[in-house]
XYZ file of C-alpha atoms in Angstrom:
287
model
C -32.361 -14.298 14.010
C -29.964 -17.122 14.892
C -28.248 -17.302 18.279
C -24.756 -16.452 17.014
C -25.976 -13.399 15.117
C -27.732 -12.185 18.252
C -24.490 -12.631 20.198
C -22.532 -10.725 17.528
C -24.944 -7.804 17.711
C -24.873 -7.798 21.500
C -21.061 -7.785 21.485
C -21.138 -4.873 19.042
C -23.367 -2.941 21.435
C -20.940 -3.501 24.295
C -18.011 -2.288 22.206
C -19.893 0.783 20.971
C -20.949 1.736 24.489
C -17.317 1.945 25.573
C -15.969 3.448 22.337
C -18.540 6.233 22.424
C -17.319 7.247 25.900
C -14.085 8.484 24.312
C -14.273 12.140 23.201
C -12.093 11.296 20.172
C -14.794 9.003 18.749
C -17.496 10.669 16.655
C -19.121 7.667 14.924
C -19.072 3.874 14.881
C -20.527 1.668 12.155
C -20.879 -2.071 11.677
C -19.997 -3.237 8.169
C -19.366 -6.474 6.319
C -21.299 -9.706 6.696
C -23.047 -8.844 9.966
C -24.319 -5.531 8.560
C -25.500 -7.222 5.356
C -27.037 -10.262 7.116
C -24.741 -12.705 5.317
C -22.786 -13.796 8.398
C -22.169 -17.437 9.226
C -20.837 -19.430 12.179
C -17.280 -18.213 11.499
C -18.022 -14.524 10.875
C -16.410 -11.823 12.966
C -17.634 -8.374 13.959
C -16.358 -5.575 11.714
C -16.560 -2.111 13.226
C -15.287 1.099 11.666
C -14.504 3.789 14.228
C -14.372 7.403 13.052
C -12.470 9.914 15.165
C -11.939 13.658 15.349
C -9.546 15.368 15.031
C -7.153 12.394 15.139
C -7.380 8.644 15.589
C -6.920 7.632 19.215
C -3.266 6.852 19.943
C -2.259 3.242 20.673
C -1.962 3.715 24.421
C -5.428 5.208 24.760
C -6.994 2.511 22.583
C -5.328 -0.188 24.663
C -6.596 1.260 27.945
C -10.101 1.715 26.548
C -10.401 -1.752 25.001
C -8.872 -3.656 27.900
C -11.423 -2.009 30.196
C -14.331 -3.651 28.351
C -15.795 -6.744 30.080
C -15.218 -9.946 28.114
C -12.302 -8.631 25.995
C -9.411 -11.032 25.403
C -6.450 -11.536 23.055
C -6.128 -7.872 22.129
C -3.738 -7.319 19.220
C -3.145 -3.629 18.797
C -2.101 -2.021 15.512
C -2.392 -5.100 13.310
C -1.612 -4.690 9.621
C -2.110 -6.650 6.418
C 0.277 -6.925 3.514
C -0.435 -4.690 0.531
C -3.096 -2.100 -0.217
C -5.483 -3.425 2.443
C -4.004 -0.913 4.905
C -4.712 2.209 2.853
C -8.325 2.554 3.923
C -7.603 2.685 7.644
C -5.227 4.633 9.827
C -5.122 1.843 12.432
C -6.598 -1.578 13.091
C -7.053 -3.645 16.250
C -8.161 -7.255 16.632
C -9.675 -8.759 19.746
C -12.201 -11.216 21.117
C -15.201 -10.149 23.116
C -17.120 -12.881 24.901
C -15.171 -15.342 22.710
C -16.359 -13.677 19.475
C -13.726 -12.300 17.036
C -13.823 -8.586 16.305
C -11.917 -6.279 13.966
C -11.803 -2.551 14.696
C -10.719 -0.222 11.897
C -10.055 3.469 12.510
C -9.908 6.659 10.531
C -10.960 10.278 10.931
C -14.386 11.565 10.029
C -12.648 14.292 8.011
C -10.947 11.575 5.915
C -14.278 9.945 5.117
C -15.906 13.272 4.292
C -13.027 14.217 1.978
C -13.082 10.802 0.276
C -16.825 10.894 -0.414
C -16.667 14.432 -1.775
C -13.739 13.467 -4.021
C -15.468 10.415 -5.511
C -18.732 12.274 -6.054
C -16.903 15.067 -7.840
C -14.318 13.094 -9.814
C -15.625 9.555 -10.215
C -12.999 6.867 -9.706
C -10.022 9.228 -9.925
C -7.429 8.097 -7.342
C -7.279 9.872 -4.014
C -3.846 10.451 -2.510
C -4.864 8.779 0.754
C -6.655 5.902 -0.986
C -5.305 5.357 -4.507
C -6.976 1.962 -4.980
C -10.719 2.127 -5.630
C -11.831 4.925 -3.342
C -15.413 4.305 -4.495
C -15.548 1.009 -2.562
C -15.555 3.002 0.662
C -18.837 4.513 -0.503
C -20.143 0.954 -0.805
C -19.065 0.250 2.758
C -20.747 3.437 3.927
C -23.922 2.672 1.993
C -24.339 -0.863 3.393
C -23.121 -0.278 6.953
C -25.274 -0.024 10.079
C -24.680 3.210 11.992
C -24.370 2.299 15.674
C -23.235 5.664 17.016
C -23.116 9.130 15.443
C -22.406 11.787 18.037
C -23.272 14.875 15.995
C -25.028 13.263 13.035
C -22.091 14.058 10.746
C -21.759 10.536 9.373
C -25.472 10.491 8.619
C -25.040 13.709 6.658
C -22.164 12.147 4.687
C -24.268 9.037 3.936
C -27.058 11.300 2.694
C -24.703 12.699 0.019
C -24.383 9.268 -1.643
C -27.712 9.614 -3.441
C -28.613 9.998 -6.191
C -25.886 7.713 -7.521
C -23.332 9.901 -9.362
C -23.473 9.408 -13.114
C -19.799 10.241 -13.642
C -18.828 7.427 -11.297
C -21.219 5.093 -13.112
C -19.705 5.902 -16.503
C -16.114 5.677 -15.253
C -16.602 2.238 -13.714
C -18.459 0.817 -16.720
C -15.947 2.222 -19.227
C -13.037 0.824 -17.259
C -14.735 -2.530 -16.722
C -15.572 -3.035 -20.380
C -12.027 -2.093 -21.413
C -10.627 -4.659 -18.969
C -12.983 -7.320 -20.339
C -12.006 -6.607 -23.924
C -8.276 -6.575 -23.206
C -8.367 -9.677 -20.998
C -10.333 -11.607 -23.614
C -7.628 -10.867 -26.148
C -5.038 -12.154 -23.706
C -6.967 -15.385 -23.095
C -7.363 -16.022 -26.830
C -3.635 -15.524 -27.230
C -2.835 -17.800 -24.278
C -5.036 -20.548 -25.698
C -3.258 -20.402 -29.060
C 0.198 -20.403 -27.499
C -0.452 -22.952 -24.760
C 0.469 -20.545 -21.980
C -0.105 -22.035 -18.533
C -2.929 -21.604 -16.071
C -1.166 -19.197 -13.716
C -1.323 -16.415 -16.304
C -4.705 -17.655 -17.572
C -6.246 -17.540 -14.080
C -4.880 -14.027 -13.498
C -6.933 -12.678 -16.400
C -9.960 -14.726 -15.366
C -9.914 -12.946 -12.008
C -9.577 -9.574 -13.730
C -12.574 -10.345 -15.926
C -14.764 -11.592 -13.084
C -13.967 -8.458 -11.112
C -14.662 -6.208 -14.115
C -18.023 -7.881 -14.777
C -19.139 -7.524 -11.157
C -18.084 -3.894 -10.839
C -19.727 -3.011 -14.159
C -22.988 -4.665 -13.111
C -23.055 -2.820 -9.794
C -22.556 0.459 -11.650
C -25.175 -0.359 -14.304
C -27.630 -0.945 -11.479
C -26.511 2.274 -9.763
C -25.360 0.332 -6.715
C -22.129 1.004 -4.878
C -19.752 -1.953 -4.933
C -19.978 -3.349 -1.387
C -16.559 -5.057 -1.766
C -17.703 -8.171 0.071
C -16.611 -11.797 -0.066
C -20.058 -13.203 -0.886
C -20.185 -11.549 -4.305
C -22.545 -14.040 -5.949
C -25.090 -13.597 -3.174
C -24.923 -9.838 -3.617
C -25.259 -9.993 -7.409
C -28.505 -11.948 -7.108
C -30.155 -8.815 -5.732
C -29.464 -6.745 -8.870
C -32.338 -6.176 -11.298
C -30.405 -5.441 -14.488
C -28.377 -8.496 -15.441
C -27.570 -10.311 -18.699
C -29.939 -13.166 -19.526
C -29.667 -16.144 -17.162
C -26.617 -14.438 -15.698
C -26.299 -16.193 -12.345
C -26.498 -19.686 -13.852
C -23.994 -18.786 -16.560
C -21.625 -17.058 -14.155
C -21.739 -19.895 -11.612
C -21.137 -22.457 -14.346
C -18.282 -20.401 -15.755
C -16.454 -20.277 -12.423
C -16.815 -24.041 -12.085
C -15.207 -24.993 -15.397
C -11.933 -26.926 -15.251
C -8.882 -25.246 -16.753
C -7.900 -28.128 -18.984
C -7.786 -27.439 -22.737
C -11.522 -28.000 -23.395
C -12.432 -26.083 -20.239
C -10.260 -23.109 -21.162
C -11.893 -22.973 -24.582
C -15.367 -23.000 -23.014
C -14.305 -20.279 -20.556
C -13.277 -18.030 -23.425
C -16.486 -18.709 -25.341
C -18.654 -18.005 -22.302
C -16.809 -14.792 -21.445
C -17.129 -13.637 -25.051
C -20.881 -14.292 -24.843
C -21.177 -12.431 -21.534
C -19.141 -9.552 -22.940
C -21.546 -9.189 -25.876
C -24.559 -9.358 -23.572
C -23.026 -6.697 -21.343
C -22.504 -4.475 -24.371
C -26.172 -4.938 -25.272
C -27.195 -4.134 -21.702
C -25.071 -0.970 -21.768
C -26.734 0.073 -25.030
C -30.194 -0.555 -23.582
C -29.240 1.642 -20.627
C -27.982 4.306 -23.042
C -24.436 4.008 -21.691
C -22.131 5.139 -24.486
C -18.877 3.236 -24.589
C -15.634 4.256 -26.250
C -14.717 2.297 -29.400
C -13.003 -1.014 -28.603
């Protein structure tokens, strides 16, 4: 274990010790790169704090966090633009012993309700988290539980397995539909000479659809991490020579010859994914 990783884990322990002293806090988990051992020299600490019955109010969080030795530059109630806020009721940023840390908060009841909804209904939107509620199951699956007062979070994690087949089918069906539709768009854009802004938009859609479909085919929850390629390497069921093809595909220039090769390679990957779905006995709707 490198020195920085050791410091990150030690800082997490300090934070958890103080967070767990609050009666509101029921569980604390570490997620993201530190939990998945993919952290680097610029990684921060990502902690998810579950509360009951409500998330600690701002004033109480401020008093609690400022009382921790080594805490500096506390920014309470930070937000991000867009849907990134839906999965947390509050977020704080701070430094502890000069290491950056993000604290996200929600209630344990919210997490329990979300998991039960996804297990029962697949990827159907949840009112409190309309965008990809299943990714929270990936966070829960890959996190490290640092504190669990009554074992409730452990019980929720236990519900994740076996991987729900309805969720698997929903994700694969949606992913393959996106691939098919986006391929048609790219063919059209190539013929009409439409620029790279629109072209790149559909490339991102297709890359995302391929990754999500492969996680589901392998009955793995999408961990929704930044180091996607590193995560994909751990999957057993992949199209032939997938990682080399996928890496090469993302490196192609978007000049005219490059765009043509991108379309050809995505068409080839699409066909190989269809074959993989058939081998896994995943029935797909007609394209």
